[in-house]
PDB file of C-alpha atoms in Angstrom:
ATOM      1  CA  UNK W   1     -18.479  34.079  32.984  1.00 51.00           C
ATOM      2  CA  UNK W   2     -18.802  30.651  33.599  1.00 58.00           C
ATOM      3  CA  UNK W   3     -19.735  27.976  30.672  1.00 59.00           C
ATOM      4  CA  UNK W   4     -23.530  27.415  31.480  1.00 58.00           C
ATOM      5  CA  UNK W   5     -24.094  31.771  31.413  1.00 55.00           C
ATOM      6  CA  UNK W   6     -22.277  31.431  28.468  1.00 50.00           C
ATOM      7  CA  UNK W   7     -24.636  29.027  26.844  1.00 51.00           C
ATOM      8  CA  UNK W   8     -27.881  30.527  28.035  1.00 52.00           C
ATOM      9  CA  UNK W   9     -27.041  34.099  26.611  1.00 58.00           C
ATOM     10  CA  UNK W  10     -25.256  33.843  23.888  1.00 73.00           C
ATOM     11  CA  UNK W  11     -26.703  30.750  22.112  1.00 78.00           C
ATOM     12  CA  UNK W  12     -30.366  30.390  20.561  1.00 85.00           C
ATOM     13  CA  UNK W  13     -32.160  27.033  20.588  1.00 89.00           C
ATOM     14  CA  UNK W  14     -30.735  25.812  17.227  1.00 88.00           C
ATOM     15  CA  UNK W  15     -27.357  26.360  18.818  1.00 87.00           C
ATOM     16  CA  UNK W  16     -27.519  24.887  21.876  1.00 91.00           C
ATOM     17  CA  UNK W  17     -28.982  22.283  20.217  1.00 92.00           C
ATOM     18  CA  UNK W  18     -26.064  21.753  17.564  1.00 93.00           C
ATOM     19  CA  UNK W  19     -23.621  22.110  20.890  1.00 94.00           C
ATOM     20  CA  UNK W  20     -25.074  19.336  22.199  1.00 96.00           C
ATOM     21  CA  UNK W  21     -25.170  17.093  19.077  1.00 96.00           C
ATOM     22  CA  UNK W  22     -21.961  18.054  19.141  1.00 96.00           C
ATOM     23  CA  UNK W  23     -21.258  16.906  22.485  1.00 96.00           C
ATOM     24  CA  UNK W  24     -22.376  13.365  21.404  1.00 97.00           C
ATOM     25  CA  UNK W  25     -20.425  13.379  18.553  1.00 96.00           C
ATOM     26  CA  UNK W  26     -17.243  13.846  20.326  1.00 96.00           C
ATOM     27  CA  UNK W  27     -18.183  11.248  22.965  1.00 96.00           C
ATOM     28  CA  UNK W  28     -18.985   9.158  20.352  1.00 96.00           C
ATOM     29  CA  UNK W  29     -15.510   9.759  18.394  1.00 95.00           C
ATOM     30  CA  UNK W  30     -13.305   9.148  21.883  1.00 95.00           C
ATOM     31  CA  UNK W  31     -15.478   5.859  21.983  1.00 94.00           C
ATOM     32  CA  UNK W  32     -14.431   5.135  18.517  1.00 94.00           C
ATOM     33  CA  UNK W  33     -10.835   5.606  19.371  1.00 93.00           C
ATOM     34  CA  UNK W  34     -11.235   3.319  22.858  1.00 92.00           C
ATOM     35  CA  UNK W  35     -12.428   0.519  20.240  1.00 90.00           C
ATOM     36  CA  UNK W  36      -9.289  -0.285  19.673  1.00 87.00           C
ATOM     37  CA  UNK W  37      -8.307  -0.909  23.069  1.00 90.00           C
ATOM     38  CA  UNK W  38     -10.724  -2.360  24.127  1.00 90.00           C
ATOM     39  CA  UNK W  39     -11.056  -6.400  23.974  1.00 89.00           C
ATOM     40  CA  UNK W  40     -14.631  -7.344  22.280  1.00 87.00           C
ATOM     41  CA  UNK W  41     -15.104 -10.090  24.984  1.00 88.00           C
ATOM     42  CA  UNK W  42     -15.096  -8.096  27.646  1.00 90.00           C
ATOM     43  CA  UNK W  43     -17.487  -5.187  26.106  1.00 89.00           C
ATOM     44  CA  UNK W  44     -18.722  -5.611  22.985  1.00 89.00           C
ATOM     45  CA  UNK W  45     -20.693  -2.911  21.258  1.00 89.00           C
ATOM     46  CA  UNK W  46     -17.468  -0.892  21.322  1.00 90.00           C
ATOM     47  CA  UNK W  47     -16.504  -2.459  18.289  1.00 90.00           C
ATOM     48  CA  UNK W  48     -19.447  -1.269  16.435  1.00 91.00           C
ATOM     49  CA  UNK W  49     -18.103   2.674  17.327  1.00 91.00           C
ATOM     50  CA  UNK W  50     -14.800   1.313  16.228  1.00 89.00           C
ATOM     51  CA  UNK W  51     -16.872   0.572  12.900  1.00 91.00           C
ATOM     52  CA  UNK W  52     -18.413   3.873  12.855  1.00 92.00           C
ATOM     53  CA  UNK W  53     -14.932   6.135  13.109  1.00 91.00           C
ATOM     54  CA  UNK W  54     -15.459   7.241   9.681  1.00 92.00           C
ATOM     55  CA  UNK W  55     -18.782   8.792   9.808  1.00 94.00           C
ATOM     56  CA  UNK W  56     -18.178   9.732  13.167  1.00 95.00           C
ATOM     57  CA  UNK W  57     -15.003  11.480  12.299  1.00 94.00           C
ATOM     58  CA  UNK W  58     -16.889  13.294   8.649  1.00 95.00           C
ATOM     59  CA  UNK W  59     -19.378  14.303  11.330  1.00 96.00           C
ATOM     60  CA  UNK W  60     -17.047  16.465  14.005  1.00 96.00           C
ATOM     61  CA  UNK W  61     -15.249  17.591  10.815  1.00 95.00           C
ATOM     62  CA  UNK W  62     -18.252  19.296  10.247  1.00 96.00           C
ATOM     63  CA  UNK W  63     -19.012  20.541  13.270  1.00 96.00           C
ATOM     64  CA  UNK W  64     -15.935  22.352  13.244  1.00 96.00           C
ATOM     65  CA  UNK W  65     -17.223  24.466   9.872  1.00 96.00           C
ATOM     66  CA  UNK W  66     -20.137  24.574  11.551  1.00 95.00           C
ATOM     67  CA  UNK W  67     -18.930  26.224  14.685  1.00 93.00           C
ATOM     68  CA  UNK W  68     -16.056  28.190  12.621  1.00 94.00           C
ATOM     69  CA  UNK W  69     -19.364  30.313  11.141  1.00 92.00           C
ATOM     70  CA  UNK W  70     -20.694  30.723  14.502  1.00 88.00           C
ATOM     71  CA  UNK W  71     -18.243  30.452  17.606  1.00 89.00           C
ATOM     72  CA  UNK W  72     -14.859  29.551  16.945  1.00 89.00           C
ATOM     73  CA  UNK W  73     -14.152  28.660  20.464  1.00 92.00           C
ATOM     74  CA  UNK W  74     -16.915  26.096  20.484  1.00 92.00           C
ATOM     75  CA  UNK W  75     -14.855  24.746  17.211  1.00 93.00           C
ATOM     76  CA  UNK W  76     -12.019  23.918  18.926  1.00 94.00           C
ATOM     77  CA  UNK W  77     -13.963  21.418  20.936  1.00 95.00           C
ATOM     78  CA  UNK W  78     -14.176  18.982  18.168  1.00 94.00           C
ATOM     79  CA  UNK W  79     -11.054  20.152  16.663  1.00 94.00           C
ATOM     80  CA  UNK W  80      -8.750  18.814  19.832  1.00 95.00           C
ATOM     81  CA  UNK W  81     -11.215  15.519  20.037  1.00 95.00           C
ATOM     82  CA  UNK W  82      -9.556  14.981  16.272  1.00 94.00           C
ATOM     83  CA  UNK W  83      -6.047  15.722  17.230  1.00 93.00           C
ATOM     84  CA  UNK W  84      -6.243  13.486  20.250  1.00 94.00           C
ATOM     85  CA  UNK W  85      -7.017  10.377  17.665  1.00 91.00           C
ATOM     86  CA  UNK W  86      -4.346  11.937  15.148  1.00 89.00           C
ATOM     87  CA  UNK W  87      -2.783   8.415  14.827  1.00 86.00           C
ATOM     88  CA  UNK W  88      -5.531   6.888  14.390  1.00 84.00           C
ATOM     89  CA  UNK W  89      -6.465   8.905  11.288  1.00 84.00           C
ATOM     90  CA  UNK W  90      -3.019   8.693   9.943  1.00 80.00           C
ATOM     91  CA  UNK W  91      -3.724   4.656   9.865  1.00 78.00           C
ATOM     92  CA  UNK W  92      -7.128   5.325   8.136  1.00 76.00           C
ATOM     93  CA  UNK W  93      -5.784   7.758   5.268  1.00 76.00           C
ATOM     94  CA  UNK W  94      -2.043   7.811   4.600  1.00 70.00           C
ATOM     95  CA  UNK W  95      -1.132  11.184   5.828  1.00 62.00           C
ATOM     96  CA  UNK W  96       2.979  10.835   5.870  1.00 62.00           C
ATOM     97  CA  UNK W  97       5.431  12.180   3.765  1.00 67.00           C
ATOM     98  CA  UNK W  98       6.210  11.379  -0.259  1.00 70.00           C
ATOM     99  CA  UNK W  99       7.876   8.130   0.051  1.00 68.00           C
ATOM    100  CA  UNK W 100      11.177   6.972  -2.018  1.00 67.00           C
ATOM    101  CA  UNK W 101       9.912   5.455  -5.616  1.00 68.00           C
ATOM    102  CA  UNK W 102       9.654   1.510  -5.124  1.00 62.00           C
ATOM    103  CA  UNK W 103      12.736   0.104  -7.560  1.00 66.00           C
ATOM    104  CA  UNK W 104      11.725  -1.597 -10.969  1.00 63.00           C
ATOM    105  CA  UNK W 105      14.191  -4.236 -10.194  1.00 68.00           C
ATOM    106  CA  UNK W 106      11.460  -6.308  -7.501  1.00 65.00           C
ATOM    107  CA  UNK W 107       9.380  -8.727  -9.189  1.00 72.00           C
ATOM    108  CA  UNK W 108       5.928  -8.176  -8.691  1.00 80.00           C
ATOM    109  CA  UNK W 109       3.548 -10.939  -7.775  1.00 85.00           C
ATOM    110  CA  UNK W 110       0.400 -11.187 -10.522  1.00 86.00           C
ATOM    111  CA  UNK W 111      -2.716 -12.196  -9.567  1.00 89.00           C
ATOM    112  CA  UNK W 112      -5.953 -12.420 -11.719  1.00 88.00           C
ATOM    113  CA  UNK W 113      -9.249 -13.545 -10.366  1.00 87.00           C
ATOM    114  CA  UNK W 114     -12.210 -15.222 -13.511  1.00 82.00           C
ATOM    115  CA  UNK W 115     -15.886 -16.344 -12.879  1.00 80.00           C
ATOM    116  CA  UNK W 116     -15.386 -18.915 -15.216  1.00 72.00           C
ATOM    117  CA  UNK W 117     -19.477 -19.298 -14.698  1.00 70.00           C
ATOM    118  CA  UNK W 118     -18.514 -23.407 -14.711  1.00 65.00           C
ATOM    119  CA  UNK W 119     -17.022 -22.566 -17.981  1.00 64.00           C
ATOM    120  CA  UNK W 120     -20.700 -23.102 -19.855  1.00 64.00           C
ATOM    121  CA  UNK W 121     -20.917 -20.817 -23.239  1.00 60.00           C
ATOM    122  CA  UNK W 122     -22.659 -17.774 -22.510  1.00 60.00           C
ATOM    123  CA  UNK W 123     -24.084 -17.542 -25.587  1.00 61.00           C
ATOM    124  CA  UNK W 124     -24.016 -19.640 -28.765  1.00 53.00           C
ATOM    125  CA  UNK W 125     -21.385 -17.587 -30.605  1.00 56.00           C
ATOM    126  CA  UNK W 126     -18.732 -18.706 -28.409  1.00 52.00           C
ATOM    127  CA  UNK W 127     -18.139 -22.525 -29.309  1.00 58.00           C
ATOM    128  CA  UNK W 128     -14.056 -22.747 -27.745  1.00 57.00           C
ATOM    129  CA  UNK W 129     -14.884 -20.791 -24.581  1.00 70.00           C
ATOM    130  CA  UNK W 130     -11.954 -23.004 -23.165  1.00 73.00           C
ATOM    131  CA  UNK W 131      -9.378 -21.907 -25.737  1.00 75.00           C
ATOM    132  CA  UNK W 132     -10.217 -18.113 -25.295  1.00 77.00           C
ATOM    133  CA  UNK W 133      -9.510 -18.530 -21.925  1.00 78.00           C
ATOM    134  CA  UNK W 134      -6.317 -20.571 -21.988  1.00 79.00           C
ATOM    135  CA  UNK W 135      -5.453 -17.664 -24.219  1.00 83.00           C
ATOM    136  CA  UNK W 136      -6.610 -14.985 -21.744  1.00 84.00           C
ATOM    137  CA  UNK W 137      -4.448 -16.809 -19.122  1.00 84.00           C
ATOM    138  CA  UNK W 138      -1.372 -17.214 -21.403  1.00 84.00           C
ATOM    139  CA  UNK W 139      -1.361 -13.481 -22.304  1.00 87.00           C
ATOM    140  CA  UNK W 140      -2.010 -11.712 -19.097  1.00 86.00           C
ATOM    141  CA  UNK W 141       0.655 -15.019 -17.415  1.00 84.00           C
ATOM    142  CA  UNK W 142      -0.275 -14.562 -13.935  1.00 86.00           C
ATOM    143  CA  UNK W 143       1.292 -15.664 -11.037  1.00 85.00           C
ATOM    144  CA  UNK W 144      -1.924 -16.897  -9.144  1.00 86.00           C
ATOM    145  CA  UNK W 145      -4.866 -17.334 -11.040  1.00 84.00           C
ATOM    146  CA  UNK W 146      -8.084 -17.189  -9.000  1.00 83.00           C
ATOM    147  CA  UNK W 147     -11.143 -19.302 -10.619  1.00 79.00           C
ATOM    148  CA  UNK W 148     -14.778 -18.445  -9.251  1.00 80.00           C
ATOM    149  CA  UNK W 149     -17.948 -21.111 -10.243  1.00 75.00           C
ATOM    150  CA  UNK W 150     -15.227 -23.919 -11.214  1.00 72.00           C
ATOM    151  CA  UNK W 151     -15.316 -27.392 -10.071  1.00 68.00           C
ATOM    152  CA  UNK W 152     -12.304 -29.457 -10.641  1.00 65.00           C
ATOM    153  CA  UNK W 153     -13.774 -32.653 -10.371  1.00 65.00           C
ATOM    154  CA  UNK W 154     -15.931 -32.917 -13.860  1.00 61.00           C
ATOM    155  CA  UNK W 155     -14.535 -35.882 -15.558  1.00 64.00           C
ATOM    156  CA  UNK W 156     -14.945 -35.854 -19.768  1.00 61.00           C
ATOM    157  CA  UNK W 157     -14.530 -33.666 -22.237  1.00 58.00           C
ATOM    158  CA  UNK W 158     -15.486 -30.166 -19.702  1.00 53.00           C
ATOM    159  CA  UNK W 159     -12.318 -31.627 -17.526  1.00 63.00           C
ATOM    160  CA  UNK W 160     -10.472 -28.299 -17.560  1.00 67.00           C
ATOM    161  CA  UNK W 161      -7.631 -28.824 -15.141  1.00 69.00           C
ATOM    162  CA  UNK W 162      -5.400 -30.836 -17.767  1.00 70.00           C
ATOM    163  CA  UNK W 163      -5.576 -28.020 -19.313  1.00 68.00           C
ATOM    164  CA  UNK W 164      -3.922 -26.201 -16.603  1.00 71.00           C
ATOM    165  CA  UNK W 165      -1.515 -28.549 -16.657  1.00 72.00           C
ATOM    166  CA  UNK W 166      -0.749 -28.939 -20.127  1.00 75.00           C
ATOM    167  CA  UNK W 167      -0.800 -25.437 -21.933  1.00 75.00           C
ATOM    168  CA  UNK W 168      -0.328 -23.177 -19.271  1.00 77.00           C
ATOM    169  CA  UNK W 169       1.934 -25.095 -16.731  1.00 76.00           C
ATOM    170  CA  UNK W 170      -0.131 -24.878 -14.001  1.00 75.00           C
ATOM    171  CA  UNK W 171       0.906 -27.667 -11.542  1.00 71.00           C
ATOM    172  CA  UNK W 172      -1.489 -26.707  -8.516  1.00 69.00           C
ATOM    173  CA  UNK W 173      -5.279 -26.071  -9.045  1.00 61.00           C
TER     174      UNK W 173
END
Protein backbone atom coordinates (compact mmCIF):
# COMPACT_ATOMS: atom_id res chain seq x y z
CA UNK A 1 0.00 0.00 0.00
CA UNK A 2 1.60 2.92 -1.08
CA UNK A 3 1.63 6.34 1.12
CA UNK A 4 -1.11 8.38 -0.80
CA UNK A 5 -3.82 4.95 -0.39
CA UNK A 6 -2.69 5.12 2.89
CA UNK A 7 -3.75 8.66 3.47
CA UNK A 8 -7.01 8.60 1.58
CA UNK A 9 -8.40 5.51 3.60
CA UNK A 10 -7.29 5.57 6.67
CA UNK A 11 -7.26 9.31 7.58
CA UNK A 12 -10.45 11.70 7.96
CA UNK A 13 -10.23 15.38 7.02
CA UNK A 14 -9.05 16.58 10.49
CA UNK A 15 -6.20 14.16 10.01
CA UNK A 16 -5.00 14.74 6.89
CA UNK A 17 -5.21 18.04 7.74
CA UNK A 18 -3.00 17.79 11.04
CA UNK A 19 -0.50 15.54 8.62
CA UNK A 20 -0.05 18.25 6.63
CA UNK A 21 0.42 20.97 9.31
CA UNK A 22 2.63 18.65 10.29
CA UNK A 23 4.45 18.48 7.18
CA UNK A 24 5.11 22.28 7.47
CA UNK A 25 6.20 22.06 10.74
CA UNK A 26 8.96 19.75 10.03
CA UNK A 27 10.01 21.76 6.95
CA UNK A 28 9.91 24.55 8.96
CA UNK A 29 12.14 22.90 11.89
CA UNK A 30 14.96 21.55 9.13
CA UNK A 31 14.84 25.33 8.03
CA UNK A 32 15.43 26.31 11.54
CA UNK A 33 18.36 24.03 11.82
CA UNK A 34 19.86 25.31 8.12
CA UNK A 35 19.80 28.89 9.94
CA UNK A 36 22.73 28.26 11.29
CA UNK A 37 24.52 27.50 8.27
CA UNK A 38 23.44 29.60 6.40
CA UNK A 39 25.20 33.23 5.98
CA UNK A 40 22.36 36.11 6.45
CA UNK A 41 23.88 38.00 3.43
CA UNK A 42 23.38 35.65 1.13
CA UNK A 43 19.60 34.66 2.24
CA UNK A 44 18.18 36.36 4.81
CA UNK A 45 14.82 35.39 6.20
CA UNK A 46 16.50 32.16 7.30
CA UNK A 47 17.53 33.79 10.28
CA UNK A 48 14.10 34.60 11.33
CA UNK A 49 13.38 30.40 11.33
CA UNK A 50 16.64 30.30 13.17
CA UNK A 51 14.64 32.70 15.65
CA UNK A 52 11.66 30.62 15.63
CA UNK A 53 13.47 27.01 16.65
CA UNK A 54 11.80 27.16 19.89
CA UNK A 55 8.25 27.35 18.99
CA UNK A 56 8.92 25.44 16.09
CA UNK A 57 10.52 22.70 18.03
CA UNK A 58 7.31 22.92 21.17
CA UNK A 59 5.22 22.56 18.02
CA UNK A 60 6.58 18.98 16.40
CA UNK A 61 6.90 17.97 20.08
CA UNK A 62 3.41 18.05 19.95
CA UNK A 63 2.71 16.60 17.01
CA UNK A 64 4.36 13.64 18.13
CA UNK A 65 1.55 13.26 21.21
CA UNK A 66 -0.62 14.11 18.79
CA UNK A 67 0.14 11.38 16.35
CA UNK A 68 1.15 8.88 19.37
CA UNK A 69 -2.99 8.97 20.07
CA UNK A 70 -3.67 8.41 16.54
CA UNK A 71 -0.88 6.74 14.26
CA UNK A 72 2.29 6.10 15.76
CA UNK A 73 4.01 5.67 12.51
CA UNK A 74 3.01 9.13 11.40
CA UNK A 75 4.80 10.13 14.95
CA UNK A 76 7.92 9.10 14.04
CA UNK A 77 7.96 11.64 11.28
CA UNK A 78 8.50 14.49 13.56
CA UNK A 79 10.23 12.41 16.03
CA UNK A 80 13.45 11.71 13.52
CA UNK A 81 13.10 15.60 12.23
CA UNK A 82 14.05 16.22 16.23
CA UNK A 83 16.79 13.72 16.41
CA UNK A 84 18.35 14.98 13.22
CA UNK A 85 18.80 18.62 15.10
CA UNK A 86 19.76 16.67 18.44
CA UNK A 87 22.81 19.02 18.78
CA UNK A 88 21.20 21.70 18.23
CA UNK A 89 18.80 21.18 21.15
CA UNK A 90 21.53 20.09 23.39
CA UNK A 91 22.99 23.87 22.79
CA UNK A 92 19.47 25.30 23.53
CA UNK A 93 18.80 23.31 26.93
CA UNK A 94 21.78 21.69 28.65
CA UNK A 95 21.06 18.10 28.14
CA UNK A 96 24.69 16.48 29.24
CA UNK A 97 25.65 14.71 32.10
CA UNK A 98 25.95 16.02 36.06
CA UNK A 99 29.06 17.94 35.86
CA UNK A 100 32.03 17.90 38.65
CA UNK A 101 31.05 20.66 41.52
CA UNK A 102 32.95 24.01 40.52
CA UNK A 103 35.78 24.38 43.56
CA UNK A 104 35.16 27.13 46.31
CA UNK A 105 38.72 28.05 45.98
CA UNK A 106 38.01 30.42 42.39
CA UNK A 107 37.18 33.85 43.11
CA UNK A 108 34.10 34.86 41.71
CA UNK A 109 33.69 38.10 39.83
CA UNK A 110 30.66 40.44 41.51
CA UNK A 111 28.74 42.51 39.59
CA UNK A 112 25.73 44.73 40.68
CA UNK A 113 23.81 46.88 38.31
CA UNK A 114 21.58 50.45 40.25
CA UNK A 115 19.20 52.96 38.46
CA UNK A 116 20.48 55.49 40.53
CA UNK A 117 17.35 57.59 38.81
CA UNK A 118 20.26 60.64 38.62
CA UNK A 119 20.45 60.03 42.26
CA UNK A 120 17.29 62.65 42.92
CA UNK A 121 15.29 61.64 46.34
CA UNK A 122 12.41 59.68 45.50
CA UNK A 123 10.51 60.89 48.04
CA UNK A 124 11.04 63.43 50.84
CA UNK A 125 11.84 60.91 53.58
CA UNK A 126 15.05 60.09 52.13
CA UNK A 127 17.33 63.29 52.71
CA UNK A 128 21.17 61.20 52.37
CA UNK A 129 20.08 59.15 49.36
CA UNK A 130 23.93 59.33 48.59
CA UNK A 131 25.04 57.83 51.91
CA UNK A 132 22.48 54.88 51.69
CA UNK A 133 23.93 54.08 48.64
CA UNK A 134 27.64 54.35 49.38
CA UNK A 135 26.45 52.02 52.09
CA UNK A 136 24.58 49.67 49.72
CA UNK A 137 27.83 49.58 47.63
CA UNK A 138 30.18 49.06 50.64
CA UNK A 139 28.10 46.09 51.94
CA UNK A 140 27.27 44.10 48.91
CA UNK A 141 31.51 45.27 47.69
CA UNK A 142 31.16 44.46 44.17
CA UNK A 143 33.59 43.96 41.73
CA UNK A 144 31.89 46.04 38.87
CA UNK A 145 29.29 48.24 39.77
CA UNK A 146 26.91 49.11 36.92
CA UNK A 147 25.11 52.73 37.33
CA UNK A 148 21.89 53.35 35.09
CA UNK A 149 20.41 57.33 34.81
CA UNK A 150 23.94 58.70 36.19
CA UNK A 151 25.86 61.42 34.67
CA UNK A 152 29.33 61.92 35.84
CA UNK A 153 29.78 65.25 34.78
CA UNK A 154 27.45 67.33 37.45
CA UNK A 155 29.81 69.62 39.12
CA UNK A 156 28.65 70.82 43.01
CA UNK A 157 27.40 69.37 45.73
CA UNK A 158 25.30 66.21 43.45
CA UNK A 159 29.11 65.46 42.12
CA UNK A 160 28.95 61.77 43.08
CA UNK A 161 32.06 60.31 41.53
CA UNK A 162 34.46 61.63 44.44
CA UNK A 163 32.58 59.70 46.18
CA UNK A 164 33.55 56.72 44.30
CA UNK A 165 36.76 57.61 44.77
CA UNK A 166 36.94 58.44 48.24
CA UNK A 167 34.76 55.92 50.35
CA UNK A 168 34.51 53.13 48.22
CA UNK A 169 37.87 53.09 46.23
CA UNK A 170 36.55 53.19 43.07
CA UNK A 171 39.31 54.49 40.70
CA UNK A 172 37.39 54.04 37.25
CA UNK A 173 33.79 55.38 36.74
Amino acid sequence: MDKRTFLRRKLGFISKTMFLANMLAIVALLMSYSATFINPKSFWPIAFMGLGYLPILLINIGFIFYWLLRKRKIALYSLVTILIGWPFLTKHWNIRKENAPVSSEVRTLRIMTFNAHLFKKVNDEKKNFKADVVRIIDSISPDVICFQEYISKIKGKHVFSEEFKDKLGYDYF
